[in-house]
Amino acid sequence: MKNNRKFFNLKNNFLLLTFVVISVSLLVTDFLISDKISTITYENLQTEAIEIATITASTPAVIDNLAGQGDPQDLQRFANRISAISGVRFVVVMDMNRKRMSHPDASKIGTYYENNDANEAFLGNPQTSIDSGSLGESLRAFAPVYTAQGKQVGVVLVGIMLDEVTSAVTQSRGSVVFGSICGLVIGILGAVFLARQIKKYTFGMEPFAIAKMLEERNAILESIREGAFAIDQEEKITMINKAAMRVLNNAELKGDLIGKNVEDFIPNTRMQNVLKTGKAELDQEQNLNGLTILTSRIPVYVNNEIVGVVATFRDKSEMQKLAEKLMDVKIYAEELRSQTHEFMNKLHVVVGMIHLGNYDQVKDYVAQIAHTYQVEVGAVVRAIKDPVLAGFLLGKLSLAREAGVKMKLTEDSFVPDLFEADIVHDLITIIGNLVTNALESLEKTAVKELFVKILHEDDRLFIEVRDTGRGMDQKQIKFIYENGYSTKGENRGIGLYITKRSLAHLQGTIYVLSELGQGTTFYVSLPYRSKERFFD
């Protein structure tokens, strides 16, 4: 396969194609015009013979001799001279009795011309024929000879041998063949030059390598999740992948984009600005008919010249979902860390008692821990039937103990097993962010208490998170759900924003009551179908 590819490279393909095309053209040309060339050549020789015969018949030397006024020897010499000058094979002069008055063969002078091909000429009409005579087969032209008074006194015969006619036809065809061969050589040289120029422009790559690279590029573009499209120097779209089309279709921007001006299709794009300035624009928000995307626009350079711009983008809501998942992972990690830390603290106490030999106290301490853990776990498991949510709350209880906060799940809390298990992620996000905010608000307060109530009634879930923290004033409450707003410093303020988004996804609501120094209470309500209710 590799050897075949090496042979059928660009240069060889051009040479082979040029050779085949010109060779076929040569054969077709020869086939189509050979007969035409033969006919034209024959007609030209026929016309030439008629003209020579007519001119000869008009000369005084011929007319006078046939009228009986000249020397027959002069007529023979004159005829031979005309034959030599014109290049014809023979010139024969005959009187009206068909007697030869001149002939290349002197022995034929005075003999009778018996062929019938001269009949029309003796009747006064020029004519041509192909016939055999004493000198062989020839093309013959006959012209009548007239005196000044208009009386016909004889006929002039001019002959061209047929082998000379054939030679002339062959020579004409040879010129065509020679021209075709010259064209073939020039075509091959041109093909070599063109192949070298094309390989120069394609960086020495063969067509199959370019095709393979294009297929791989398209496969890579279609496999990435980010939308990507590019424009050229004329601001026309040259490439777009399926991910980009999906996002644009969601924004009601549909149609065939390739070759269109980018600004006509996306009026608020800034790709043309990047094309002019050469400065990349990274992670910019852009609105597409109500759909917000995060996009990066990067100039493309070739030989230090900007040849286009590539834009990559994703739906902002997808990025926000990813951020929410990362936030959940962070929450889980914090809970595991707190449980590990709490366990290690208790383990250190046990190890210390053993070293001191207080075995009875070790026994009582372990029993107390086990009892507390069983009571806590039992209370949570009895109230929260979903194991994922129950495990999450146990982690939060452990985290609160580590922070010195008295956290309690109220006794009347109850959450039946969830029918739609896919919303557990949103529930964990909502409860986790509310509890985390409450724990942070209790860091510098004297009374550190946190109460969580979760109730299920009439296919709705009611969540209440109340703390004794520092609270908020009405001005702060107004902005707490905005992305990036926080009273705790920079790079914060995403938790309640994500909580609000999760509730919007679940068609739930949230309400807050808070006063400075009096703590904060969040009330959440959202649809919740239990398995028991669904299968009733």
Coordinates of N, CA and C in Angstrom, one line a residue, residues 180-381:
S180 N 1.5 17.4 -32.1 CA 1.0 16.7 -30.9 C 2.1 16.3 -30.0
I181 N 3.1 15.7 -30.6 CA 4.3 15.3 -29.8 C 4.9 16.4 -29.0
C182 N 5.0 17.6 -29.7 CA 5.6 18.8 -29.1 C 4.6 19.2 -28.0
G183 N 3.3 19.1 -28.2 CA 2.4 19.5 -27.2 C 2.5 18.5 -26.0
L184 N 2.7 17.2 -26.3 CA 2.9 16.2 -25.2 C 4.1 16.6 -24.3
V185 N 5.2 16.9 -25.0 CA 6.4 17.2 -24.2 C 6.2 18.5 -23.4
I186 N 5.6 19.5 -24.0 CA 5.4 20.8 -23.3 C 4.4 20.5 -22.1
G187 N 3.4 19.7 -22.4 CA 2.4 19.4 -21.3 C 3.1 18.7 -20.2
I188 N 4.0 17.7 -20.4 CA 4.7 17.0 -19.4 C 5.5 17.9 -18.6
L189 N 6.3 18.8 -19.3 CA 7.1 19.8 -18.6 C 6.2 20.7 -17.7
G190 N 5.1 21.1 -18.3 CA 4.2 22.0 -17.5 C 3.6 21.3 -16.3
A191 N 3.3 20.0 -16.5 CA 2.8 19.2 -15.4 C 3.8 19.1 -14.2
V192 N 5.1 18.9 -14.6 CA 6.1 18.8 -13.6 C 6.2 20.1 -12.8
F193 N 6.2 21.2 -13.6 CA 6.3 22.5 -12.9 C 5.1 22.8 -12.0
L194 N 3.9 22.5 -12.5 CA 2.7 22.7 -11.7 C 2.7 21.8 -10.5
A195 N 3.1 20.6 -10.6 CA 3.2 19.7 -9.5 C 4.1 20.2 -8.4
R196 N 5.3 20.8 -8.8 CA 6.2 21.3 -7.9 C 5.7 22.5 -7.2
Q197 N 4.9 23.4 -7.9 CA 4.3 24.6 -7.3 C 3.3 24.2 -6.3
I198 N 2.4 23.2 -6.7 CA 1.4 22.8 -5.8 C 2.0 22.2 -4.5
K199 N 3.0 21.4 -4.7 CA 3.6 20.8 -3.5 C 4.3 21.8 -2.6
K200 N 4.7 22.9 -3.3 CA 5.3 24.0 -2.5 C 4.2 24.7 -1.6
Y201 N 3.0 24.8 -2.2 CA 1.9 25.5 -1.5 C 1.3 24.5 -0.5
T202 N 1.5 23.2 -0.7 CA 0.9 22.2 0.3 C 2.0 21.7 1.3
F203 N 3.1 22.4 1.4 CA 4.2 22.1 2.3 C 4.7 20.7 2.0
G204 N 4.8 20.3 0.8 CA 5.3 19.0 0.4 C 4.5 17.8 0.7
M205 N 3.2 18.0 1.1 CA 2.3 16.9 1.4 C 1.6 16.4 0.2
E206 N 1.4 15.1 0.2 CA 0.7 14.5 -0.9 C -0.8 14.6 -0.7
P207 N -1.6 14.5 -1.8 CA -3.1 14.7 -1.6 C -3.7 13.7 -0.6
F208 N -3.2 12.4 -0.5 CA -3.8 11.5 0.4 C -3.4 11.9 1.9
A209 N -2.2 12.5 2.0 CA -1.9 13.0 3.4 C -2.7 14.2 3.8
I210 N -3.0 15.1 2.8 CA -3.8 16.2 3.1 C -5.2 15.8 3.4
A211 N -5.7 14.8 2.7 CA -7.1 14.3 3.0 C -7.1 13.6 4.3
K212 N -6.1 12.9 4.7 CA -6.1 12.2 6.0 C -6.0 13.2 7.1
M213 N -5.2 14.3 6.9 CA -5.1 15.3 7.9 C -6.4 16.1 8.1
L214 N -7.1 16.3 7.0 CA -8.4 17.0 7.0 C -9.4 16.1 7.7
E215 N -9.5 14.8 7.5 CA -10.4 13.9 8.2 C -10.1 13.9 9.6
E216 N -8.8 13.8 10.0 CA -8.5 13.8 11.4 C -8.9 15.1 12.1
R217 N -8.6 16.3 11.4 CA -9.0 17.6 12.0 C -10.5 17.6 12.2
N218 N -11.3 17.2 11.2 CA -12.7 17.2 11.4 C -13.2 16.3 12.5
A219 N -12.6 15.1 12.6 CA -12.9 14.2 13.7 C -12.6 14.8 15.1
I220 N -11.5 15.5 15.2 CA -11.1 16.1 16.4 C -12.1 17.2 16.8
L221 N -12.4 18.1 15.8 CA -13.4 19.2 16.0 C -14.7 18.7 16.4
E222 N -15.2 17.6 15.8 CA -16.5 17.1 16.1 C -16.5 16.3 17.5
S223 N -15.4 15.9 18.0 CA -15.3 15.1 19.2 C -15.3 16.0 20.5
I224 N -14.9 17.3 20.3 CA -14.8 18.1 21.5 C -16.2 18.7 21.9
R225 N -16.4 18.9 23.1 CA -17.7 19.4 23.6 C -17.9 20.9 23.4
E226 N -16.8 21.6 23.3 CA -16.9 23.0 23.1 C -17.3 23.4 21.7
G227 N -18.1 24.4 21.5 CA -18.5 24.8 20.2 C -17.3 25.6 19.7
A228 N -17.0 25.4 18.4 CA -15.9 26.1 17.7 C -16.2 26.5 16.3
F229 N -15.9 27.7 15.9 CA -16.0 28.1 14.5 C -15.0 29.1 14.2
A230 N -14.7 29.3 12.9 CA -13.6 30.2 12.5 C -14.0 31.0 11.4
I231 N -13.4 32.2 11.3 CA -13.6 33.1 10.2 C -12.3 33.4 9.5
D232 N -12.4 33.8 8.2 CA -11.1 34.2 7.5 C -10.9 35.7 7.5
Q233 N -10.0 36.1 6.7 CA -9.7 37.6 6.6 C -10.8 38.4 6.1
E234 N -11.7 37.8 5.4 CA -12.9 38.6 4.9 C -14.1 38.5 5.8
E235 N -13.9 38.0 7.0 CA -14.9 37.8 8.1 C -16.0 36.8 7.7
K236 N -15.7 35.9 6.8 CA -16.6 34.8 6.4 C -16.3 33.6 7.2
I237 N -17.4 32.9 7.6 CA -17.3 31.7 8.4 C -16.8 30.5 7.5
T238 N -15.6 29.9 8.0 CA -15.0 28.9 7.2 C -15.1 27.5 7.8
M239 N -15.4 27.4 9.1 CA -15.5 26.1 9.8 C -16.4 26.3 11.0
I240 N -17.2 25.2 11.3 CA -18.0 25.2 12.4 C -18.3 23.7 12.8
N241 N -18.2 23.4 14.1 CA -18.5 22.0 14.5 C -19.9 21.8 15.0
K242 N -20.2 20.5 15.3 CA -21.6 20.2 15.7 C -21.9 20.8 17.0
A243 N -21.0 20.8 17.9 CA -21.2 21.4 19.3 C -21.6 22.9 19.1
A244 N -21.0 23.6 18.2 CA -21.3 25.0 18.0 C -22.7 25.1 17.4
M245 N -23.0 24.3 16.4 CA -24.3 24.3 15.8 C -25.4 24.0 16.8
R246 N -25.1 23.1 17.8 CA -26.2 22.8 18.8 C -26.4 24.0 19.7
V247 N -25.4 24.7 20.1 CA -25.6 25.9 20.9 C -26.3 27.0 20.1
L248 N -25.9 27.2 18.9 CA -26.5 28.3 18.1 C -27.9 27.9 17.8
N249 N -28.3 26.7 17.5 CA -29.6 26.3 17.3 C -30.5 26.5 18.5
N250 N -29.9 26.3 19.7 CA -30.7 26.6 21.0 C -31.0 28.1 21.1
A251 N -30.1 28.9 20.5 CA -30.3 30.3 20.5 C -31.1 30.8 19.2
E252 N -31.7 29.8 18.5 CA -32.6 30.1 17.4 C -31.8 30.8 16.2
L253 N -30.5 30.4 16.2 CA -29.6 30.9 15.0 C -29.4 29.6 14.2
K254 N -30.2 29.5 13.1 CA -30.1 28.3 12.3 C -29.8 28.6 10.9
G255 N -29.4 27.6 10.1 CA -29.1 27.8 8.7 C -27.7 27.3 8.4
D256 N -27.4 27.4 7.1 CA -26.1 27.0 6.6 C -25.1 28.2 6.8
L257 N -24.1 28.1 7.7 CA -23.3 29.2 8.0 C -22.1 29.4 7.1
I258 N -21.6 28.3 6.6 CA -20.3 28.3 5.9 C -20.4 29.3 4.7
G259 N -19.4 30.2 4.7 CA -19.4 31.2 3.6 C -20.1 32.5 3.9
K260 N -20.8 32.5 5.0 CA -21.6 33.8 5.4 C -20.7 34.7 6.2
N261 N -21.1 36.0 6.2 CA -20.4 37.0 7.0 C -20.8 36.8 8.4
V262 N -19.9 36.7 9.4 CA -20.2 36.4 10.7 C -21.0 37.4 11.4
E263 N -20.8 38.7 11.0 CA -21.6 39.7 11.7 C -23.1 39.7 11.2
D264 N -23.3 39.2 9.9 CA -24.7 39.1 9.5 C -25.4 38.0 10.3
F265 N -24.7 37.0 10.7 CA -25.4 35.9 11.4 C -25.4 36.1 12.9
I266 N -24.3 36.7 13.5 CA -24.2 36.9 14.9 C -23.9 38.4 15.1
P267 N -24.9 39.3 15.2 CA -24.6 40.7 15.1 C -23.7 41.2 16.3
N268 N -23.8 40.6 17.4 CA -23.0 41.1 18.6 C -21.6 40.4 18.8
T269 N -21.2 39.7 17.7 CA -19.9 39.1 17.9 C -18.8 40.2 17.8
R270 N -17.6 39.8 18.4 CA -16.5 40.7 18.4 C -15.3 40.1 17.7
M271 N -15.6 39.1 16.9 CA -14.5 38.4 16.2 C -13.8 39.3 15.2
Q272 N -14.6 40.2 14.5 CA -14.0 41.1 13.6 C -13.0 42.1 14.3
N273 N -13.3 42.4 15.6 CA -12.4 43.3 16.3 C -11.1 42.6 16.6
V274 N -11.2 41.3 16.9 CA -10.0 40.5 17.2 C -9.2 40.4 15.9
L275 N -9.9 40.3 14.7 CA -9.2 40.2 13.4 C -8.4 41.5 13.2
K276 N -9.0 42.6 13.6 CA -8.3 43.9 13.3 C -7.2 44.2 14.3
T277 N -7.4 43.9 15.6 CA -6.4 44.2 16.6 C -5.4 43.1 16.9
G278 N -5.8 41.9 16.6 CA -4.8 40.8 16.9 C -4.7 40.4 18.3
K279 N -5.6 40.9 19.2 CA -5.6 40.7 20.6 C -6.7 39.7 21.0
A280 N -6.3 38.6 21.7 CA -7.3 37.6 22.1 C -8.2 38.1 23.1
E281 N -9.5 37.6 23.1 CA -10.4 37.9 24.2 C -10.9 36.6 24.8
L282 N -10.6 36.4 26.1 CA -10.8 35.1 26.7 C -11.9 35.2 27.7
D283 N -12.7 34.1 27.8 CA -13.7 33.9 28.8 C -14.7 35.1 28.9
Q284 N -15.2 35.5 27.7 CA -16.1 36.6 27.7 C -17.6 36.1 27.6
E285 N -18.5 36.8 28.3 CA -19.9 36.5 28.3 C -20.5 37.1 27.0
Q286 N -21.4 36.4 26.3 CA -22.0 36.9 25.1 C -23.4 36.4 25.1
N287 N -24.4 37.3 24.8 CA -25.8 36.9 24.7 C -26.2 36.6 23.3
L288 N -26.8 35.4 23.1 CA -27.3 35.0 21.8 C -28.8 34.8 21.9
N289 N -29.5 35.8 21.6 CA -31.0 35.7 21.7 C -31.5 35.2 23.0
G290 N -30.9 35.7 24.1 CA -31.4 35.3 25.4 C -30.5 34.2 26.0
L291 N -29.7 33.5 25.2 CA -28.9 32.4 25.7 C -27.5 33.0 25.9
T292 N -27.0 32.8 27.2 CA -25.7 33.3 27.5 C -24.6 32.3 27.4
I293 N -23.6 32.6 26.7 CA -22.4 31.7 26.4 C -21.2 32.3 27.0
L294 N -20.2 31.5 27.3 CA -18.9 31.9 27.7 C -18.0 31.6 26.5
T295 N -17.3 32.6 25.9 CA -16.6 32.4 24.7 C -15.2 33.0 24.8
S296 N -14.3 32.4 24.0 CA -12.9 32.9 23.9 C -12.7 33.1 22.4
R297 N -12.1 34.3 22.0 CA -11.8 34.6 20.6 C -10.3 34.8 20.4
I298 N -9.7 33.9 19.6 CA -8.2 33.9 19.5 C -7.8 34.1 18.0
P299 N -6.9 35.1 17.7 CA -6.5 35.3 16.3 C -5.6 34.1 15.9
V300 N -5.7 33.8 14.6 CA -4.8 32.8 14.0 C -3.8 33.4 13.1
Y301 N -2.5 33.1 13.4 CA -1.4 33.7 12.7 C -0.7 32.6 11.7
V302 N -0.4 33.1 10.5 CA 0.4 32.3 9.6 C 1.5 33.2 9.1
N303 N 2.8 32.8 9.3 CA 3.9 33.7 8.9 C 3.8 35.1 9.4
N304 N 3.4 35.2 10.7 CA 3.3 36.5 11.4 C 2.2 37.4 10.8
E305 N 1.2 36.8 10.1 CA 0.1 37.5 9.6 C -1.2 36.9 10.0
I306 N -2.1 37.8 10.4 CA -3.4 37.2 10.9 C -4.2 36.8 9.7
V307 N -4.6 35.5 9.7 CA -5.4 34.9 8.6 C -6.8 34.6 9.0
G308 N -7.1 34.8 10.2 CA -8.5 34.5 10.7 C -8.6 34.5 12.2
V309 N -9.8 34.1 12.7 CA -10.0 34.1 14.1 C -10.8 32.9 14.4
V310 N -10.5 32.2 15.5 CA -11.2 31.0 16.0 C -11.9 31.4 17.3
A311 N -13.2 31.0 17.4 CA -14.0 31.3 18.6 C -14.4 29.9 19.2
T312 N -14.2 29.7 20.5 CA -14.7 28.5 21.2 C -15.6 29.0 22.3
F313 N -16.7 28.2 22.5 CA -17.7 28.7 23.5 C -18.5 27.5 24.0
R314 N -19.1 27.7 25.2 CA -20.1 26.8 25.8 C -21.2 27.5 26.4
D315 N -22.3 26.8 26.5 CA -23.5 27.4 27.1 C -23.1 27.7 28.6
K316 N -23.4 28.9 29.1 CA -23.0 29.3 30.4 C -23.7 28.4 31.5
S317 N -24.9 28.0 31.2 CA -25.7 27.2 32.1 C -24.9 25.9 32.3
E318 N -24.3 25.3 31.3 CA -23.6 24.1 31.4 C -22.4 24.3 32.3
M319 N -21.7 25.4 32.2 CA -20.6 25.7 33.0 C -21.0 25.9 34.5
Q320 N -22.2 26.5 34.7 CA -22.7 26.7 36.0 C -23.0 25.4 36.7
K321 N -23.5 24.4 35.9 CA -23.8 23.1 36.4 C -22.5 22.4 36.9
L322 N -21.5 22.6 36.0 CA -20.2 22.0 36.4 C -19.7 22.7 37.7
A323 N -19.9 24.0 37.8 CA -19.4 24.7 39.0 C -20.2 24.1 40.3
E324 N -21.5 23.8 40.0 CA -22.3 23.3 41.2 C -21.8 21.9 41.6
K325 N -21.4 21.1 40.6 CA -20.9 19.8 40.9 C -19.6 19.9 41.7
L326 N -18.7 20.8 41.2 CA -17.5 21.0 41.9 C -17.7 21.5 43.4
M327 N -18.7 22.3 43.5 CA -19.1 22.8 44.9 C -19.5 21.6 45.7
D328 N -20.3 20.7 45.1 CA -20.7 19.5 45.9 C -19.5 18.7 46.3
V329 N -18.6 18.5 45.4 CA -17.4 17.7 45.7 C -16.7 18.4 46.8
K330 N -16.6 19.7 46.8 CA -15.9 20.4 47.9 C -16.6 20.2 49.2
I331 N -17.9 20.2 49.2 CA -18.7 20.0 50.4 C -18.5 18.6 50.9
Y332 N -18.5 17.6 50.0 CA -18.3 16.2 50.4 C -16.9 16.1 51.0
A333 N -15.9 16.7 50.4 CA -14.5 16.6 50.9 C -14.4 17.2 52.3
E334 N -15.1 18.3 52.5 CA -15.0 19.0 53.8 C -15.7 18.1 54.9
E335 N -16.8 17.5 54.5 CA -17.4 16.6 55.5 C -16.6 15.4 55.8
L336 N -16.0 14.8 54.8 CA -15.1 13.7 55.1 C -13.9 14.1 55.9
R337 N -13.4 15.2 55.6 CA -12.2 15.7 56.4 C -12.6 16.0 57.9
S338 N -13.8 16.5 58.1 CA -14.3 16.8 59.4 C -14.5 15.5 60.2
Q339 N -15.1 14.5 59.5 CA -15.3 13.2 60.2 C -14.0 12.5 60.5
T340 N -13.1 12.6 59.6 CA -11.8 12.0 59.8 C -11.1 12.7 61.0
H341 N -11.2 14.0 61.0 CA -10.6 14.8 62.1 C -11.2 14.5 63.4
E342 N -12.5 14.4 63.5 CA -13.2 14.1 64.7 C -12.9 12.7 65.2
F343 N -12.8 11.7 64.3 CA -12.4 10.4 64.6 C -11.0 10.3 65.2
M344 N -10.1 11.0 64.5 CA -8.7 11.0 65.0 C -8.6 11.6 66.4
N345 N -9.4 12.7 66.7 CA -9.3 13.3 68.0 C -9.8 12.3 69.0
K346 N -10.9 11.6 68.7 CA -11.4 10.6 69.7 C -10.4 9.4 69.8
L347 N -9.7 9.0 68.7 CA -8.8 8.0 68.8 C -7.6 8.4 69.6
H348 N -7.1 9.6 69.5 CA -6.0 10.1 70.3 C -6.4 10.0 71.8
V349 N -7.6 10.4 72.1 CA -8.0 10.3 73.5 C -8.0 8.8 74.0
V350 N -8.5 7.9 73.2 CA -8.4 6.5 73.6 C -7.0 6.0 73.8
V351 N -6.1 6.4 72.8 CA -4.7 6.0 72.9 C -4.1 6.5 74.2
G352 N -4.4 7.8 74.5 CA -3.8 8.4 75.7 C -4.3 7.7 77.0
M353 N -5.5 7.4 77.1 CA -6.1 6.7 78.3 C -5.4 5.3 78.4
I354 N -5.2 4.6 77.3 CA -4.6 3.3 77.3 C -3.2 3.4 77.9
H355 N -2.4 4.4 77.4 CA -1.0 4.6 77.9 C -1.0 4.9 79.4
L356 N -2.1 5.6 79.8 CA -2.1 5.9 81.3 C -2.7 4.7 82.1
G357 N -3.1 3.7 81.4 CA -3.7 2.5 82.1 C -5.1 2.7 82.6
N358 N -5.8 3.7 82.1 CA -7.2 4.0 82.6 C -8.1 3.1 81.7
Y359 N -8.1 1.8 81.9 CA -8.9 1.0 81.0 C -10.4 1.1 81.3
D360 N -10.8 1.3 82.5 CA -12.2 1.4 82.8 C -12.7 2.7 82.1
Q361 N -12.0 3.8 82.2 CA -12.4 5.0 81.6 C -12.5 4.9 80.1
V362 N -11.5 4.1 79.5 CA -11.5 3.9 78.1 C -12.8 3.2 77.7
K363 N -13.2 2.2 78.5 CA -14.4 1.4 78.2 C -15.6 2.3 78.2
D364 N -15.7 3.2 79.3 CA -16.8 4.1 79.4 C -16.8 5.1 78.3
Y365 N -15.6 5.6 77.9 CA -15.6 6.6 76.8 C -16.0 6.1 75.5
V366 N -15.5 4.9 75.2 CA -15.9 4.2 73.9 C -17.4 4.0 73.9
A367 N -17.9 3.5 75.0 CA -19.4 3.2 75.1 C -20.2 4.5 74.9
Q368 N -19.7 5.6 75.5 CA -20.4 6.9 75.4 C -20.4 7.3 73.9
I369 N -19.2 7.2 73.3 CA -19.1 7.6 71.9 C -20.0 6.8 71.0
A370 N -20.0 5.5 71.2 CA -20.8 4.6 70.4 C -22.3 4.9 70.6
H371 N -22.7 5.2 71.9 CA -24.1 5.5 72.2 C -24.5 6.8 71.5
T372 N -23.6 7.8 71.6 CA -23.9 9.1 70.9 C -24.0 8.9 69.4
Y373 N -23.1 8.2 68.9 CA -23.1 8.0 67.4 C -24.4 7.2 67.0
Q374 N -24.8 6.2 67.8 CA -25.9 5.4 67.5 C -27.2 6.2 67.6
V375 N -27.3 7.1 68.6 CA -28.4 7.9 68.8 C -28.5 8.9 67.6
E376 N -27.4 9.5 67.3 CA -27.4 10.5 66.2 C -27.7 9.8 64.8
V377 N -27.1 8.7 64.5 CA -27.3 8.0 63.3 C -28.7 7.5 63.3
G378 N -29.2 6.9 64.4 CA -30.6 6.4 64.4 C -31.6 7.5 64.2
A379 N -31.4 8.7 64.8 CA -32.3 9.8 64.6 C -32.3 10.2 63.1
V380 N -31.2 10.3 62.5 CA -31.1 10.8 61.1 C -31.7 9.7 60.2
V381 N -31.4 8.5 60.4 CA -31.9 7.4 59.5 C -33.4 7.2 59.6

